[in-house]
Coordinates of C-alpha atoms and ligand atoms in Angstrom, one line a residue:
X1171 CA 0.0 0.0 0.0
X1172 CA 1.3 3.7 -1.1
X1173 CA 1.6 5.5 2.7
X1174 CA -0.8 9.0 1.6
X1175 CA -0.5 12.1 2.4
X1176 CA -3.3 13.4 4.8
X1177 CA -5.7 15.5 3.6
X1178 CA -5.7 18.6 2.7
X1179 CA -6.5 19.7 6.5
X1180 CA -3.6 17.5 7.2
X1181 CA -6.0 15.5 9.6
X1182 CA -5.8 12.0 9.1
X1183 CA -9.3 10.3 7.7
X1184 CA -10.1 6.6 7.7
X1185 CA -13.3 6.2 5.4
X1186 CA -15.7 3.2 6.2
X1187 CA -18.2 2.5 3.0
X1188 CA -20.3 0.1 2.0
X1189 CA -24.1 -1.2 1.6
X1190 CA -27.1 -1.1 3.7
X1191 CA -27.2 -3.1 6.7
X1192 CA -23.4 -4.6 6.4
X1193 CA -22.4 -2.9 10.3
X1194 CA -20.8 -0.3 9.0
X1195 CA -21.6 2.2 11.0
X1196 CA -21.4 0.1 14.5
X1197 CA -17.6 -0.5 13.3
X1198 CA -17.1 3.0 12.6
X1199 CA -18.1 4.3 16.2
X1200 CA -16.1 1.7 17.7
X1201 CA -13.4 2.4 16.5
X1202 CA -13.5 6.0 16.4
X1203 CA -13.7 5.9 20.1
X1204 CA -10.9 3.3 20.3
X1205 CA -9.2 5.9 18.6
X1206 CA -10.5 9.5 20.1
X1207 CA -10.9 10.6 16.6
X1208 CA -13.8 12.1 15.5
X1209 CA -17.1 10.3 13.9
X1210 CA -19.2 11.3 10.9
X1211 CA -22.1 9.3 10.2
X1212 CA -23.1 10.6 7.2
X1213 CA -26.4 8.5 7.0
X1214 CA -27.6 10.5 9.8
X1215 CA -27.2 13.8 7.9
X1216 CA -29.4 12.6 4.5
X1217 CA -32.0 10.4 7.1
X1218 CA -32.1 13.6 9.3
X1219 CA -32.9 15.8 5.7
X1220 CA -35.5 12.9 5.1
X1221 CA -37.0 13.6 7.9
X1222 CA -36.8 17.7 7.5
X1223 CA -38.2 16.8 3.8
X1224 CA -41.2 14.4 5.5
X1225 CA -42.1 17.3 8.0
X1226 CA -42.4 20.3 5.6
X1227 CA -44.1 18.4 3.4
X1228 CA -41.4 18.5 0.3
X1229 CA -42.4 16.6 -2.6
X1230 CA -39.1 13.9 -3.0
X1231 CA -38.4 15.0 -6.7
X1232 CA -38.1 18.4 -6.1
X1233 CA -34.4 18.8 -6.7
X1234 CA -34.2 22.9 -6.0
X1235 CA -36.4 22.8 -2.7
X1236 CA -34.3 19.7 -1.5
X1237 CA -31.4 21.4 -2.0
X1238 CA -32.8 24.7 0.2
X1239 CA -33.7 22.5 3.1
X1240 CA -30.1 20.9 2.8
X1241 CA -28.3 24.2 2.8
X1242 CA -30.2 25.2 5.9
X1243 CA -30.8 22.6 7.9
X1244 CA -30.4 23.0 11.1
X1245 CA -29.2 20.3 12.8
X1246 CA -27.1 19.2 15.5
X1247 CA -25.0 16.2 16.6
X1248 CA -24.0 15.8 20.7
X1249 CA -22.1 13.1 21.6
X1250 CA -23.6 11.7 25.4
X1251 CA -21.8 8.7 26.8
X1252 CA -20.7 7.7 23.6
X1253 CA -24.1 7.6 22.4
X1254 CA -25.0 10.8 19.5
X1255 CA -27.9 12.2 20.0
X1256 CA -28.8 14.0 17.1
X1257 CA -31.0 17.6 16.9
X1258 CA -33.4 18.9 14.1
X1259 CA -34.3 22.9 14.5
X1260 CA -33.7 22.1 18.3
X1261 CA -35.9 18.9 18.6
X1262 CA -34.7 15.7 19.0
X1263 CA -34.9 13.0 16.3
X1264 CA -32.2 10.3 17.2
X1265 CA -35.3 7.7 17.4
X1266 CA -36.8 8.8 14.1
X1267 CA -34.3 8.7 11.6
X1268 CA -33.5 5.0 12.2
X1269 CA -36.9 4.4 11.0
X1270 CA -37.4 2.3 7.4
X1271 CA -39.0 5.3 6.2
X1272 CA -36.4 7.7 6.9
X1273 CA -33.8 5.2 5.4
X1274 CA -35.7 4.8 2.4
X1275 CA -36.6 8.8 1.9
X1276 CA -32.6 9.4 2.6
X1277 CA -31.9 7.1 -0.6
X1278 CA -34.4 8.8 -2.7
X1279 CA -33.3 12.0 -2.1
X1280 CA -29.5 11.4 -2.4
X1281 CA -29.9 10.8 -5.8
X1282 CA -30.0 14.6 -6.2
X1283 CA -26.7 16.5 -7.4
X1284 CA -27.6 19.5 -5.5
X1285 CA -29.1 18.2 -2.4
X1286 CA -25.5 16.1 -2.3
X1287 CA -23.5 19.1 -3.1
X1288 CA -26.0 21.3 -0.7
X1289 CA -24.2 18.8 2.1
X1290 CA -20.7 18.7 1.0
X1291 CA -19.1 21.4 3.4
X1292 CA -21.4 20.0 6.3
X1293 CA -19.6 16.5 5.8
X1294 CA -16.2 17.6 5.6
X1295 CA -16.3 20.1 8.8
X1296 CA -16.4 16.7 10.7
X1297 CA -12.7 16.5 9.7
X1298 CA -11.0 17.5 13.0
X1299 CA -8.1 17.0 14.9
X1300 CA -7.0 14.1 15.6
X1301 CA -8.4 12.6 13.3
X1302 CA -11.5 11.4 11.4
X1303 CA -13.6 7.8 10.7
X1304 CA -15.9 8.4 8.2
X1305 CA -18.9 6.1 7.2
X1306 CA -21.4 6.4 4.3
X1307 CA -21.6 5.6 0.8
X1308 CA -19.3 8.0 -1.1
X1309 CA -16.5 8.6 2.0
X1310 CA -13.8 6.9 0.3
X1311 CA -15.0 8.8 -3.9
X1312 CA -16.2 12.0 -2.8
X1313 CA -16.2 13.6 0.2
X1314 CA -12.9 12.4 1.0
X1315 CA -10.9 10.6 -2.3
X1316 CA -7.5 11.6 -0.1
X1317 CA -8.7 10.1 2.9
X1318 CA -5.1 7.8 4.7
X1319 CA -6.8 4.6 4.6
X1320 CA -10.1 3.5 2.9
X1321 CA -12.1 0.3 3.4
X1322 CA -15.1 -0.8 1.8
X1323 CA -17.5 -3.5 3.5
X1324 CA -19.9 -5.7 1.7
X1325 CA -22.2 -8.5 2.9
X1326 CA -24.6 -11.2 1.3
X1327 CA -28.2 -10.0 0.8
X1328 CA -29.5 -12.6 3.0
X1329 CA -26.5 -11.9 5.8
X1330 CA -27.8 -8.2 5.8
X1331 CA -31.7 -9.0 5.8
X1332 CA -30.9 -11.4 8.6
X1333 CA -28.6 -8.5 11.0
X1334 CA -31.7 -6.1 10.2
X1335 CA -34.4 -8.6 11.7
X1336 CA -32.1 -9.3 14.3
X1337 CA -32.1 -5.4 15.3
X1338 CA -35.9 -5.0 14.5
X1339 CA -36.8 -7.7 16.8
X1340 CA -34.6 -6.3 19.9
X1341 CA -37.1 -3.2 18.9
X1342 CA -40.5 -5.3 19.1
X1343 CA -40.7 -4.9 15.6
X1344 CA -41.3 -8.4 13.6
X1345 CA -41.0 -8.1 10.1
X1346 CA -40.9 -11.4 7.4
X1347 CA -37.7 -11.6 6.3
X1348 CA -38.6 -12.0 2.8
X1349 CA -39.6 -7.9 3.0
X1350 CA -36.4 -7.2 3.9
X1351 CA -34.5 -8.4 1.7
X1352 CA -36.9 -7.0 -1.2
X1353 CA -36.2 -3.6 0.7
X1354 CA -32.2 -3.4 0.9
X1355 CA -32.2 -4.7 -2.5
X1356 CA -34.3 -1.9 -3.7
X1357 CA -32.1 0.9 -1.9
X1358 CA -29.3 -1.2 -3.0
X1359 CA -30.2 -1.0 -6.2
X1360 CA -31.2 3.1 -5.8
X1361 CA -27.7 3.8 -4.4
X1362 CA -25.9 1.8 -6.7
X1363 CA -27.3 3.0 -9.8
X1364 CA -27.4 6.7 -9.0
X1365 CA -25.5 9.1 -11.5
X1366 CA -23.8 11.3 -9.1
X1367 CA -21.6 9.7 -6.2
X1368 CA -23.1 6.0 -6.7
X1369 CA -21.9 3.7 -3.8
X1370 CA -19.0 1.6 -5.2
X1371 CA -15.7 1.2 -3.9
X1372 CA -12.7 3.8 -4.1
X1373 CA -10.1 2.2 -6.6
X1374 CA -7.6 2.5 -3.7
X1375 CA -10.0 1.1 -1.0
X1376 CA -9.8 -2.2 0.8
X1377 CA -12.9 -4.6 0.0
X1378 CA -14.2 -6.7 3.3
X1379 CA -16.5 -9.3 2.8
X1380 CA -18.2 -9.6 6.6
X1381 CA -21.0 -12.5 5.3
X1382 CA -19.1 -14.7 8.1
X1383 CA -16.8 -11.7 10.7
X1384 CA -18.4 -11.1 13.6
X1385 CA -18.9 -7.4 14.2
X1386 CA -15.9 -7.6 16.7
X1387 CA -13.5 -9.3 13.6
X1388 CA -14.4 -6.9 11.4
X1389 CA -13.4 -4.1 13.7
X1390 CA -9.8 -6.0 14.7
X1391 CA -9.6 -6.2 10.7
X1392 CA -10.0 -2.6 10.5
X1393 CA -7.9 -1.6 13.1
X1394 CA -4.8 -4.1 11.8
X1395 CA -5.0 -2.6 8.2
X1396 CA -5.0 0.9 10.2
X1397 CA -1.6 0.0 12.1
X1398 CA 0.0 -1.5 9.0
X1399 CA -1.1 1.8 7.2
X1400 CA 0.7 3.8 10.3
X1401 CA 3.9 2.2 10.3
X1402 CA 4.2 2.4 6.6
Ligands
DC1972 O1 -26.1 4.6 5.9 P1 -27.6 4.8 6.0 O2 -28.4 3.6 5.8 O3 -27.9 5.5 7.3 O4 -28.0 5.8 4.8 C1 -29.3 6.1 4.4 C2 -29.3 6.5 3.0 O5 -28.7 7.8 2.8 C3 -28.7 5.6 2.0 O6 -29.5 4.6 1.5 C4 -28.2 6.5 0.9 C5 -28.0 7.8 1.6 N1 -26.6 8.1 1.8 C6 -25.8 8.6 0.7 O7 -26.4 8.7 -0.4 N2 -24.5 8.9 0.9 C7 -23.9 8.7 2.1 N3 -22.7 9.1 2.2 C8 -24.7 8.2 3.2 C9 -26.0 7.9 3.0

């Protein structure tokens, strides 16, 4: 592996991407607080506009309002016990951005060029010292292309479907399985296929298939690739 420079803010930046559903983002705030660096969960910013689009009643294929909301959003992230709350015009909404709808509304509307480029800046002012984990869809190809060490997770369909009913049960919530996997397919499918910033791996990221890891492997594979990366 070529050692990087870091970014342009000279902070280094460790970018997690990947699918729907693969753990990501548990492995991402792990391991941003194994390593006192600072977390972006950049899911929460586009579910969070979902649900800013939901409220004010924005129509999802209107591009230009979208892109309004996104400039001015006002929304807040506090970190409490290691557990982010997260603050829409004041209110909270931790609890209702992890909802299927909000998921779902974020992948519609981040098909938009505008709406994405609307929360550019807001993305990369996470990028503090000492350092940065990153997780989304476009970390490793947009936000961040000179990010120090990239990684890119994947998952089997049924793997993911099966984590998801897993989480929903803990939550009293029982959905068949088979709806599941017909709904990560579909935002799959959305986020893949978009034109702007489509989720696919960086050419210089490192592809981790976690069908079989535990979410505890997949976090010790992280963090070895990090410390070869360091003493590079
Ligand atoms: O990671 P997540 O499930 O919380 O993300 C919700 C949706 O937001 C995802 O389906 C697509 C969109 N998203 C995106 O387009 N780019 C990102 N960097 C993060 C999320």
């Amino acid at each position: 592996m070529i050692k990087k420079h870091f970014t342009m803010y000279e902070i280094p930046i460790l970018t997690i991407d990947g699918t729907s559903g693969v753990g990501k983002g548990t492995a991402a705030a792990k391991i941003a607080q194994t390593l006192g660096w600072n977390l972006l969960d950049s899911g929460a910013i586009y579910r969070s506009l979902a649900v800013a689009a939901l409220q004010e009643n924005i129509e999802l294929n209107q591009e230009v309002m979208l892109s309004k909301l996104a400039e001015n959003l006002d929304l807040r992230f506090e970190a409490h016990d290691g557990e982010v709350k997260v603050f829409l015009n004041n209110q909270e909404i931790t609890k209702n951005i992890r909802s299927e709808e909000a998921g779902n509304t974020a992948s519609k509307i981040a098909v938009f060029q505008l709406v994405r480029a609307a929360l550019l800046a807001r993305q990369r002012a996470f990028a503090q010292p000492r350092g940065l984990v990153a997780d989304g869809r476009d970390m490793g190809t947009v936000v961040f292309p000179e990010a120090w060490l990239k990684v890119f997770l994947t998952a089997s369909i049924e793997e993911r479907a099966k984590r998801r009913y897993k989480q929903l049960k803990k939550k009293g919530i029982d959905t068949p399985l088979s709806d599941l996997i017909t709904a990560l397919n579909e935002r799959d499918a959305r986020d893949r296929s978009r034109a702007v910033a489509p989720l696919q791996p960086a050419s210089d990221a490192i592809i981790i298939d976690t069908s079989h890891l535990s979410v505890d492997e997949v976090i010790n594979q992280i963090m070895h690739l990090f410390h070869q990366q360091k003493n590079l």
